[in-house]
CSV table of C-alpha atoms in Angstrom, one decimal:
chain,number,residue,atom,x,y,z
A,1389,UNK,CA,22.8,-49.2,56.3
A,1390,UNK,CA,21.5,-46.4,58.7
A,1391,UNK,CA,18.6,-47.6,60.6
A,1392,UNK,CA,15.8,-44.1,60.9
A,1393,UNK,CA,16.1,-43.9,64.5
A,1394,UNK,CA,20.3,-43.0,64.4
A,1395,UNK,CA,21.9,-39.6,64.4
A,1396,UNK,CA,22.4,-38.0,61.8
A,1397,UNK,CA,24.7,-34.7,61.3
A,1398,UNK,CA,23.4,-31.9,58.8
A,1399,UNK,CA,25.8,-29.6,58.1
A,1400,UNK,CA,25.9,-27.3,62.0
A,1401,UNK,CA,22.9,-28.9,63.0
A,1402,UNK,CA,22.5,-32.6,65.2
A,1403,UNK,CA,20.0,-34.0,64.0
A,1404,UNK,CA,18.8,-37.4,67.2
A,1405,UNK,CA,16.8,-39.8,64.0
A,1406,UNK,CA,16.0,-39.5,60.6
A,1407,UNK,CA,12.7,-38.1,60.6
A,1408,UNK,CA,12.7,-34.8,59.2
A,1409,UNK,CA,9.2,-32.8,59.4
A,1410,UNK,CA,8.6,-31.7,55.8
A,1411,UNK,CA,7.8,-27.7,55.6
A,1412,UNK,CA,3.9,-27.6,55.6
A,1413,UNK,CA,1.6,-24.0,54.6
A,1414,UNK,CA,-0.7,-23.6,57.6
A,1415,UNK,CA,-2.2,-20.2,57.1
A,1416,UNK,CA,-2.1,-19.3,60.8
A,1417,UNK,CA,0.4,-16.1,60.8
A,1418,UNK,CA,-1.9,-13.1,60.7
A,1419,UNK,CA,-2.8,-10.3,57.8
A,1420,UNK,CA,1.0,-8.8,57.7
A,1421,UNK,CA,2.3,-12.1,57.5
A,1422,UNK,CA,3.4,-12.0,61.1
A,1423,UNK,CA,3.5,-15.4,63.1
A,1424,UNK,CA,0.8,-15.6,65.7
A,1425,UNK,CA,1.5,-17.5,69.3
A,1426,UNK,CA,-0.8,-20.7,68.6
A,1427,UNK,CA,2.4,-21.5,65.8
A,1428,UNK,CA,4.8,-21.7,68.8
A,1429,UNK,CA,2.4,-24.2,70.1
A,1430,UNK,CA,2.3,-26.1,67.1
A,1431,UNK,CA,6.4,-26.6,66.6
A,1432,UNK,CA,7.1,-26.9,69.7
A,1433,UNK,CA,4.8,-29.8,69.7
A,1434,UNK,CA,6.0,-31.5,67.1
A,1435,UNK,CA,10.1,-31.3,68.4
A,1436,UNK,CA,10.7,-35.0,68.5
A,1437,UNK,CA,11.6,-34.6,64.9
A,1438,UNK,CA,15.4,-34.6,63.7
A,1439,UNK,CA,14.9,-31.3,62.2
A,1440,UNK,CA,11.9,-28.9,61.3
A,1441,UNK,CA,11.4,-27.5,58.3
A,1442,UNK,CA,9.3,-24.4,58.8
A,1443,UNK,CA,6.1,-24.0,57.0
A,1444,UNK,CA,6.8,-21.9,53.8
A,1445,UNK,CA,8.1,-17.9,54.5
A,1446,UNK,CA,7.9,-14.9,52.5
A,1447,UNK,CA,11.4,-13.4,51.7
A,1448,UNK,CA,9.5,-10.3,50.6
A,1449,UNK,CA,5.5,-8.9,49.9
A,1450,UNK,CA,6.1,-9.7,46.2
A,1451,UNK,CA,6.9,-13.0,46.8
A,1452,UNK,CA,4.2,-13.9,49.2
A,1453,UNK,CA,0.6,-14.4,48.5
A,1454,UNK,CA,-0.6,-17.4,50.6
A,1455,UNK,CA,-3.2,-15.6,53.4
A,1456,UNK,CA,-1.9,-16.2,56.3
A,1457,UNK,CA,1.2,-17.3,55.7
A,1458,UNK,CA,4.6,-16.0,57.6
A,1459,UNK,CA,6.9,-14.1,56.5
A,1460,UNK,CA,10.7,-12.8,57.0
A,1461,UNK,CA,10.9,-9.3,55.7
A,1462,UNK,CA,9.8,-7.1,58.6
A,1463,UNK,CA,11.3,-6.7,62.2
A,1464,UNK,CA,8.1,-7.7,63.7
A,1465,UNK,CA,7.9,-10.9,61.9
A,1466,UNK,CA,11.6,-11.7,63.4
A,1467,UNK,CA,10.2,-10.5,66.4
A,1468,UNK,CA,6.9,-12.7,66.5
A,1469,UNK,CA,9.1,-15.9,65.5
A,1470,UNK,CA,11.3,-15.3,68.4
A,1471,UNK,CA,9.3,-17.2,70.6
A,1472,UNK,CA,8.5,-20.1,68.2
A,1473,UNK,CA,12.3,-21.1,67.8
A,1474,UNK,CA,12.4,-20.7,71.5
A,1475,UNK,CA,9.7,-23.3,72.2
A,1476,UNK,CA,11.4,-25.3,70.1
A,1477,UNK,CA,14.9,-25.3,71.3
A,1478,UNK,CA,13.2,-25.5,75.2
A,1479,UNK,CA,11.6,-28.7,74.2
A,1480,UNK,CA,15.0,-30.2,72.5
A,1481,UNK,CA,14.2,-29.7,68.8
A,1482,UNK,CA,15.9,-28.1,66.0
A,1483,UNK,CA,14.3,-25.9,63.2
A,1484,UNK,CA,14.7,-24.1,60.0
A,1485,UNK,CA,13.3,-21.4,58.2
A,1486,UNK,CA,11.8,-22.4,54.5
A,1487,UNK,CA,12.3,-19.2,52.5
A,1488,UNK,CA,9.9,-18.7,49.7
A,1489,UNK,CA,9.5,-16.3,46.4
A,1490,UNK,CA,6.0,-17.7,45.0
A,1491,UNK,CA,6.3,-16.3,41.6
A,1492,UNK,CA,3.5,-16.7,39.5
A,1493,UNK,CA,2.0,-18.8,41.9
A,1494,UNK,CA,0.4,-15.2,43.6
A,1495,UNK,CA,-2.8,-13.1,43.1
A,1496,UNK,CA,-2.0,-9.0,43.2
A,1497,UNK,CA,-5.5,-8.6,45.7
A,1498,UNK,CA,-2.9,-10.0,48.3
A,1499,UNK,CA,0.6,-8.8,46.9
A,1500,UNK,CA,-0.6,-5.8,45.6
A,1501,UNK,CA,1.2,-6.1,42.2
A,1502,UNK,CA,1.4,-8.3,39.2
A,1503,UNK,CA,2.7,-11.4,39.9
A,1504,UNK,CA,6.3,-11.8,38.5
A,1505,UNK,CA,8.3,-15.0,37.1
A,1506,UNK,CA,11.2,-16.3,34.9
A,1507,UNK,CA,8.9,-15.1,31.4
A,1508,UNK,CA,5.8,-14.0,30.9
A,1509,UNK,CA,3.3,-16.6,31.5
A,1510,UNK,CA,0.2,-17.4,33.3
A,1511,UNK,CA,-0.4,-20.7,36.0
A,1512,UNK,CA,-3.5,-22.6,35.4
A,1513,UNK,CA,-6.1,-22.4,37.6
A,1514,UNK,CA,-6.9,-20.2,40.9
A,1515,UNK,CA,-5.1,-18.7,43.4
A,1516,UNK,CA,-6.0,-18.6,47.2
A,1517,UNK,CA,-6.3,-15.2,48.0
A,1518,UNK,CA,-8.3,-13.3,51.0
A,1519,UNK,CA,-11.5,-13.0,48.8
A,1520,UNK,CA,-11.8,-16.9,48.2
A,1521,UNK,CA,-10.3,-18.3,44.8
A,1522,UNK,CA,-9.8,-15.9,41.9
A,1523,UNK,CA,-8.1,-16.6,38.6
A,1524,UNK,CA,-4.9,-16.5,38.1
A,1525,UNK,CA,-3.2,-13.6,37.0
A,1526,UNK,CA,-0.7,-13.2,33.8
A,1527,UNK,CA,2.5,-12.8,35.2
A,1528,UNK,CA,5.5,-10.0,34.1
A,1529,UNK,CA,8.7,-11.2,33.1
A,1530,UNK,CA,11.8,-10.0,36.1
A,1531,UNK,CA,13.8,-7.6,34.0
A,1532,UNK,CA,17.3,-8.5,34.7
A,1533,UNK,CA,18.0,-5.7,36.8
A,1534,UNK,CA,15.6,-6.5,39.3
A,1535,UNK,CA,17.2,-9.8,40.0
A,1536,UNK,CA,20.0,-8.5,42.0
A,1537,UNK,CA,17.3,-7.1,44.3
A,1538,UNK,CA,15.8,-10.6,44.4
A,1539,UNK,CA,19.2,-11.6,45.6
A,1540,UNK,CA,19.1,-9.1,48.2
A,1541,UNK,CA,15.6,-10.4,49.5
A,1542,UNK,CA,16.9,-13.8,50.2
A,1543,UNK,CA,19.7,-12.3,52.0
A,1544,UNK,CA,17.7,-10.2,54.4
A,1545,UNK,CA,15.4,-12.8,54.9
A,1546,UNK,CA,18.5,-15.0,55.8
A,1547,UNK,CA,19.2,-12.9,58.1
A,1548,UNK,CA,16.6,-12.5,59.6
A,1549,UNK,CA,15.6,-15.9,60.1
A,1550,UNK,CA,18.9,-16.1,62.2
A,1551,UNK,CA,18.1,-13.6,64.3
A,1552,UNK,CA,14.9,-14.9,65.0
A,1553,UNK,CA,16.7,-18.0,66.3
A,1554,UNK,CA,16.1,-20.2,63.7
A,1555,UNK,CA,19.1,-22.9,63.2
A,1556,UNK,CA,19.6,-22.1,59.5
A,1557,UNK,CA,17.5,-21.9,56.5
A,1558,UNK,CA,16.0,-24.3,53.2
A,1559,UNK,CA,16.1,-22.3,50.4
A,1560,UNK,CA,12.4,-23.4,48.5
A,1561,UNK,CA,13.1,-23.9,44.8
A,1562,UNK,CA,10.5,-26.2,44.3
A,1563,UNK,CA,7.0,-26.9,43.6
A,1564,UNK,CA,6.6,-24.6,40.4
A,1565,UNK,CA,7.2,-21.3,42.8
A,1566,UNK,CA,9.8,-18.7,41.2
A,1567,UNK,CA,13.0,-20.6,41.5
A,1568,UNK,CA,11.6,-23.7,39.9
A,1569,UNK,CA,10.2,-21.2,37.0
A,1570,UNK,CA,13.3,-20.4,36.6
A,1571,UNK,CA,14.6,-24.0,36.6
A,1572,UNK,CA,12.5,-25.6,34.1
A,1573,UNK,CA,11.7,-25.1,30.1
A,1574,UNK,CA,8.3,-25.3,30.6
A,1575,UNK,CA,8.3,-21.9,32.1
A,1576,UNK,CA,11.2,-20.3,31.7
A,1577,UNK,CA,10.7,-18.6,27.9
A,1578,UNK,CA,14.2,-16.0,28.2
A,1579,UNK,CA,16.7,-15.6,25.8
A,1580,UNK,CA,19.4,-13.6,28.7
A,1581,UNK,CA,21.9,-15.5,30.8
A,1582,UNK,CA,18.8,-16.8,32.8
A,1583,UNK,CA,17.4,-18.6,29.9
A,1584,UNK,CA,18.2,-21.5,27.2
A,1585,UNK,CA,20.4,-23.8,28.4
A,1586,UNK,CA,20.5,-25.8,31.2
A,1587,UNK,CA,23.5,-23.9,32.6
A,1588,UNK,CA,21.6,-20.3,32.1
A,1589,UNK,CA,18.4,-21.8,34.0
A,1590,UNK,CA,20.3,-22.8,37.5
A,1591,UNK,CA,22.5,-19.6,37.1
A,1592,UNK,CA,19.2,-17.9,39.6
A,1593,UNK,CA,19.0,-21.1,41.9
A,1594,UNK,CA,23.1,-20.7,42.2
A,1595,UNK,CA,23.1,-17.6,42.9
A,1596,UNK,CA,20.6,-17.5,45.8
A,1597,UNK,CA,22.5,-20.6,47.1
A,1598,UNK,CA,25.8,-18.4,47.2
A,1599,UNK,CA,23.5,-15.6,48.7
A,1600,UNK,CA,22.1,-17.5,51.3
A,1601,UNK,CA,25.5,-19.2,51.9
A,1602,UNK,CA,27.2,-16.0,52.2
A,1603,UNK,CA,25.2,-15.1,55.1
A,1604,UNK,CA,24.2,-18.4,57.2
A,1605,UNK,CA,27.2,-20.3,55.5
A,1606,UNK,CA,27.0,-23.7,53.8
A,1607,UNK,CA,26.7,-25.4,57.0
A,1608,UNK,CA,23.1,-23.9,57.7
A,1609,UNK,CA,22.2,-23.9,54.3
A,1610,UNK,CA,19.4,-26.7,52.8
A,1611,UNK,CA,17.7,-26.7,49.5
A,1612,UNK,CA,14.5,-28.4,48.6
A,1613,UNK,CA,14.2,-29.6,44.5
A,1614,UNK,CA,11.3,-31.1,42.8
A,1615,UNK,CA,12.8,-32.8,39.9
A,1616,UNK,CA,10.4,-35.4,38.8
A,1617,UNK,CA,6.8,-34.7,36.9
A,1618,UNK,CA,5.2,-31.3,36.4
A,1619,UNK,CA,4.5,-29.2,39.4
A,1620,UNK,CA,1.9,-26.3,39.3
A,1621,UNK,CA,1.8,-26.3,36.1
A,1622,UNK,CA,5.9,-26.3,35.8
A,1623,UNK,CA,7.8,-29.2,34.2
A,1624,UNK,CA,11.1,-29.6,32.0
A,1625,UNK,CA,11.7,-31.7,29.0
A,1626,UNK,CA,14.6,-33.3,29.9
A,1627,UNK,CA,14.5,-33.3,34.0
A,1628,UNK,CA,17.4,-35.5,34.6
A,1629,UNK,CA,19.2,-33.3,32.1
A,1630,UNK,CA,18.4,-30.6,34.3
A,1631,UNK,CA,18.0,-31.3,37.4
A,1632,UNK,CA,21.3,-33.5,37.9
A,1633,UNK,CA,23.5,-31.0,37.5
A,1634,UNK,CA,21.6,-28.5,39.4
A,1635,UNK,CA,21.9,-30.9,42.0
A,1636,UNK,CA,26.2,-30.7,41.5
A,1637,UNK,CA,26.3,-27.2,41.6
A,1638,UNK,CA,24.6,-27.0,45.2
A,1639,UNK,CA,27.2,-29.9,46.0
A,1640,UNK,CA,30.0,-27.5,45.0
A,1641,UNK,CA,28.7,-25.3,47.2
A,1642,UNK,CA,28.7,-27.4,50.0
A,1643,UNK,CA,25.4,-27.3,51.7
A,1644,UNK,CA,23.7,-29.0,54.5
A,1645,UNK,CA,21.2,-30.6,52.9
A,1646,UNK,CA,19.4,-31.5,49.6
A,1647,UNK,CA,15.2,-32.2,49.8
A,1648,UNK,CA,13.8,-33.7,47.0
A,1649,UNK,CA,10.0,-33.3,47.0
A,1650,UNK,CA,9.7,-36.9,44.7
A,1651,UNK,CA,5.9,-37.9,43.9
A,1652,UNK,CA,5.1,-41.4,42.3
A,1653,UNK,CA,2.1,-42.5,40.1
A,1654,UNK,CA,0.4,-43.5,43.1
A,1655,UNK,CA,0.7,-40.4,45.4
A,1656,UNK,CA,-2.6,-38.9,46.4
A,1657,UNK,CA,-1.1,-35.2,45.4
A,1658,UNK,CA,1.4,-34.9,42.2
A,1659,UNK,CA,0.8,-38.2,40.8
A,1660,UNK,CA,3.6,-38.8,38.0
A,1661,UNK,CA,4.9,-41.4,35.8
A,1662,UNK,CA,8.4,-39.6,35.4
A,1663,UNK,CA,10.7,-41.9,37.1
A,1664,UNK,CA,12.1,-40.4,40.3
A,1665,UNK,CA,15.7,-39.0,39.6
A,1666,UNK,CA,17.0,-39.6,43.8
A,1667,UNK,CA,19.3,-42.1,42.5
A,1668,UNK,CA,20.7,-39.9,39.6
A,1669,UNK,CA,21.0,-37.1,42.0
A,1670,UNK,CA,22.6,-39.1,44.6
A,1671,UNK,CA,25.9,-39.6,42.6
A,1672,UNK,CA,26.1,-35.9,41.9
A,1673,UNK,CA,25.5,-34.7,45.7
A,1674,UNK,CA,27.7,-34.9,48.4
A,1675,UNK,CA,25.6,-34.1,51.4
A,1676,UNK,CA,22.8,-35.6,52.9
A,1677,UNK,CA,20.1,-36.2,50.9
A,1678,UNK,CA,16.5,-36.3,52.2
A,1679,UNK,CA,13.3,-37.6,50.2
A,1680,UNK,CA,9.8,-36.6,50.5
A,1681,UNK,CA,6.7,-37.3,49.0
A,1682,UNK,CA,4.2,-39.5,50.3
A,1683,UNK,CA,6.2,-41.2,53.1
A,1684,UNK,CA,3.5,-42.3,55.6
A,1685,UNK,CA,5.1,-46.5,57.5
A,1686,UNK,CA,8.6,-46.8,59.2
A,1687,UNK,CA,8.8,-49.6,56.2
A,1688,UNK,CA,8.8,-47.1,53.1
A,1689,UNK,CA,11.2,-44.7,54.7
A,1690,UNK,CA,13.6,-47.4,56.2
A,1691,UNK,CA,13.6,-48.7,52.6
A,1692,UNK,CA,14.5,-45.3,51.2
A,1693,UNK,CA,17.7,-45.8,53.6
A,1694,UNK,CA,18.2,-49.1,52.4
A,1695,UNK,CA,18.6,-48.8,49.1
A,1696,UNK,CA,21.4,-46.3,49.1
A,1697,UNK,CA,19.9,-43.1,47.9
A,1698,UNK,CA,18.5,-41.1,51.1
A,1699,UNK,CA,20.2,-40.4,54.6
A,1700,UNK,CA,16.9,-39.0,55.6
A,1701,UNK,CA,13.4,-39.0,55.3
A,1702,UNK,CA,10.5,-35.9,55.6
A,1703,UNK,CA,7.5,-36.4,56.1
A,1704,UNK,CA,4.6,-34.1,55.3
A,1705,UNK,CA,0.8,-34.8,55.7
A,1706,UNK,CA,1.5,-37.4,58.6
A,1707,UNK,CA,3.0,-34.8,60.6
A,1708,UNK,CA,-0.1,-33.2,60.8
A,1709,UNK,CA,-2.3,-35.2,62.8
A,1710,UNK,CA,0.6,-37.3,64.4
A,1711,UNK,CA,2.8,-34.5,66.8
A,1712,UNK,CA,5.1,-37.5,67.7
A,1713,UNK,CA,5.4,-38.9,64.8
A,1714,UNK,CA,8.7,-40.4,65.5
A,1715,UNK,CA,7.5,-42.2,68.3
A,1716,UNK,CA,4.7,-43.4,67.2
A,1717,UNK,CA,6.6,-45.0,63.9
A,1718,UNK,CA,9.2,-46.6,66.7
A,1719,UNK,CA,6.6,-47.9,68.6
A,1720,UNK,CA,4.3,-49.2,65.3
A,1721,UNK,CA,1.2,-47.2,67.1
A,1722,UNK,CA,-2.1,-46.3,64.8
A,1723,UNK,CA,-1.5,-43.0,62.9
A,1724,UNK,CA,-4.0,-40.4,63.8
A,1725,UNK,CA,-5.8,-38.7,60.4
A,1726,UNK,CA,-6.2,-35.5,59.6
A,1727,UNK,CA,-8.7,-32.7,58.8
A,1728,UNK,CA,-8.1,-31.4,54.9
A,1729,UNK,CA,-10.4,-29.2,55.7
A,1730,UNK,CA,-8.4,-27.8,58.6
A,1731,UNK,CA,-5.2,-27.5,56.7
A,1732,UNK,CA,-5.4,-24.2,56.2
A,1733,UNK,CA,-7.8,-22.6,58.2
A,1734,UNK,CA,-7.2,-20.4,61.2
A,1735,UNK,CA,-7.1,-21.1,64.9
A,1736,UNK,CA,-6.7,-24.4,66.8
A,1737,UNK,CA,-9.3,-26.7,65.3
A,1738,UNK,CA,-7.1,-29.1,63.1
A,1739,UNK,CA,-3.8,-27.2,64.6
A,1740,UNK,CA,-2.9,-28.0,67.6
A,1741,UNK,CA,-5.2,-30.6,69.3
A,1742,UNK,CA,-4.2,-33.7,67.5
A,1743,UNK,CA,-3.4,-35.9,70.4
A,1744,UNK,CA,0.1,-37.3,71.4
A,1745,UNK,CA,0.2,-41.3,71.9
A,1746,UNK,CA,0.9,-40.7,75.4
A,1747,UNK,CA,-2.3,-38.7,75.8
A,1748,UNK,CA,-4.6,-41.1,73.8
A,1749,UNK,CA,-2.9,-44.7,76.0
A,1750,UNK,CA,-4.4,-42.2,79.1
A,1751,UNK,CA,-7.4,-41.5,78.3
């Protein structure tokens, strides 16, 4: 078996260990969703890692209602994350661009418009927005003409993400955001070609995948799935009905890599008691598969490798206060914690002043 610390090739992209940072919101771009310099510090930081996965990027205004998140729709925003992907490549790492469509999962003081989805339904709950939390917001069904200009969104933003120097792109369809509405029962009400059976429902995640594909190619294409438990409200009857062959149709495709975002009834966000469907999903994909969710030791991701299932690992949340992660988990050195209540806030506090291991065994 693969031991965390080997090589490991994804698709185009080298990847030195196993250790893949999980894409994490940080709210530090700036009102226009552009990326703000103290994020090139951040990455660049954090470079040790076999790949990046960038924080979650709007693909369009619509789509993007986090303040202070980035985005991919505007030249400036290519031009403001031209010198992130350049700090990172200087320092030796490799990174790419999470594109995201939020759906529902948005509040129209930020968007400016109704919030959109699979059907017409409503997310429980409140939505960040720049006024504090608000309610959420009933959201308007995508006529089926409109979805070719989704389509288009995810294109440009593909593009764009390349020209900004980013190594290639995760396509988000996870987490209850639009793709995942799309994706699972629970949400997704329609009665067209995008609804009812399981092969109507990942007609929208294929077709962004061939999208995407079309302009990064397969070998700089990555997905991320969330196929166990509800997820912002969003769940399926039947995941492994579902999500399995969701899984095969991105195989077909030939992508770099497949994320599953897998919680279990002990994680501290997501808890669920559906089994995780990694191993199911393992016999239908080809490609590297990565699992996330609660990761934190070198033991619980070596044992992922172990068993079969994952090639890689991501870690989220430990990332945050631990910048070299990966040598700190090679060395077994004491995990710095982090600030919740810095998550998402702006500026450095909580950003970028965790220390590095080499910075703490000097002090």
């Amino acid at each position: 078996m693969p031991d965390l610390f080997d090589p490991l090739r994804l698709g185009a992209i080298a990847a030195p260990n196993r250790i893949l940072m999980a894409p994490l919101t940080r709210g530090r771009a700036d009102r226009d969703a552009v990326p703000t310099p103290i994020m090139a510090e951040y990455y660049t930081q954090r470079a040790s890692a076999g790949l990046i996965i960038s924080e979650a990027t709007g693909i369009s205004r619509q789509g993007l209602g986090w303040p202070f998140a980035p985005g991919l729709w505007t030249n400036a925003q290519v031009d403001r994350w031209k010198p992130v992907t350049a700090a990172v490549h200087a320092a030796g790492g490799r990174i790419v661009a999470q594109l995201w469509h939020m759906g529902r999962q948005v509040h129209s003081s930020v968007t400016g418009e109704q919030p959109v989805s699979s059907s017409a339904t409503q997310t429980s709950g409140h939505m960040h927005t720049y006024e504090g939390r608000q309610p959420s917001e009933m959201a308007r069904a995508l006529d089926i003409d409109e979805i070719p200009g989704i389509l288009d969104d995810y294109a440009r933003a593909t593009d764009n993400a390349l020209k900004a120097g980013f190594d290639g792109v995760q396509i988000h369809a996870a987490n209850g955001y639009l793709i995942d509405q799309f994706l699972r029962d629970g949400a997704n009400l329609r009665t067209d070609r995008y609804g009812g059976s399981v092969e109507n429902r990942i007609r929208l995640l294929g077709e962004v995948a061939e999208r995407v594909v079309s302009v990064a190619g397969a070998d700089r294409t990555g997905v991320r799935l969330s196929p166990n438990g509800a997820s912002q409200g969003v769940d399926d009857s039947d995941p492994e009905r579902l999500f399995v062959p969701a899984a095969a149709r991105l195989s077909e495709l030939g992508i770099a890599f497949l994320e599953l975002r897998e919680p279990g009834p002990d994680g501290t966000f997501g808890r669920t008691e559906v089994p995780k469907l990694s191993p199911a999903i393992r016999k239908a994909f080809a490609g590297p598969l990565v699992v996330n969710s609660d990761y934190v030791t070198r033991e619980q991701a070596q044992a992922a490798l172990d068993s079969g299932v994952a090639d890689a690992v991501s870690f989220g949340r430990t990332f945050l206060a631990n910048p070299d992660l990966p040598e700190r988990l090679r060395t077994g050195a004491p995990l710095n914690e982090s600030n919740m209540a810095t998550w998402y806030s702006q500026g450095p506090e909580g950003y970028v002043d965790y220390p590095a291991l080499a910075d703490q065994e000097a002090a």
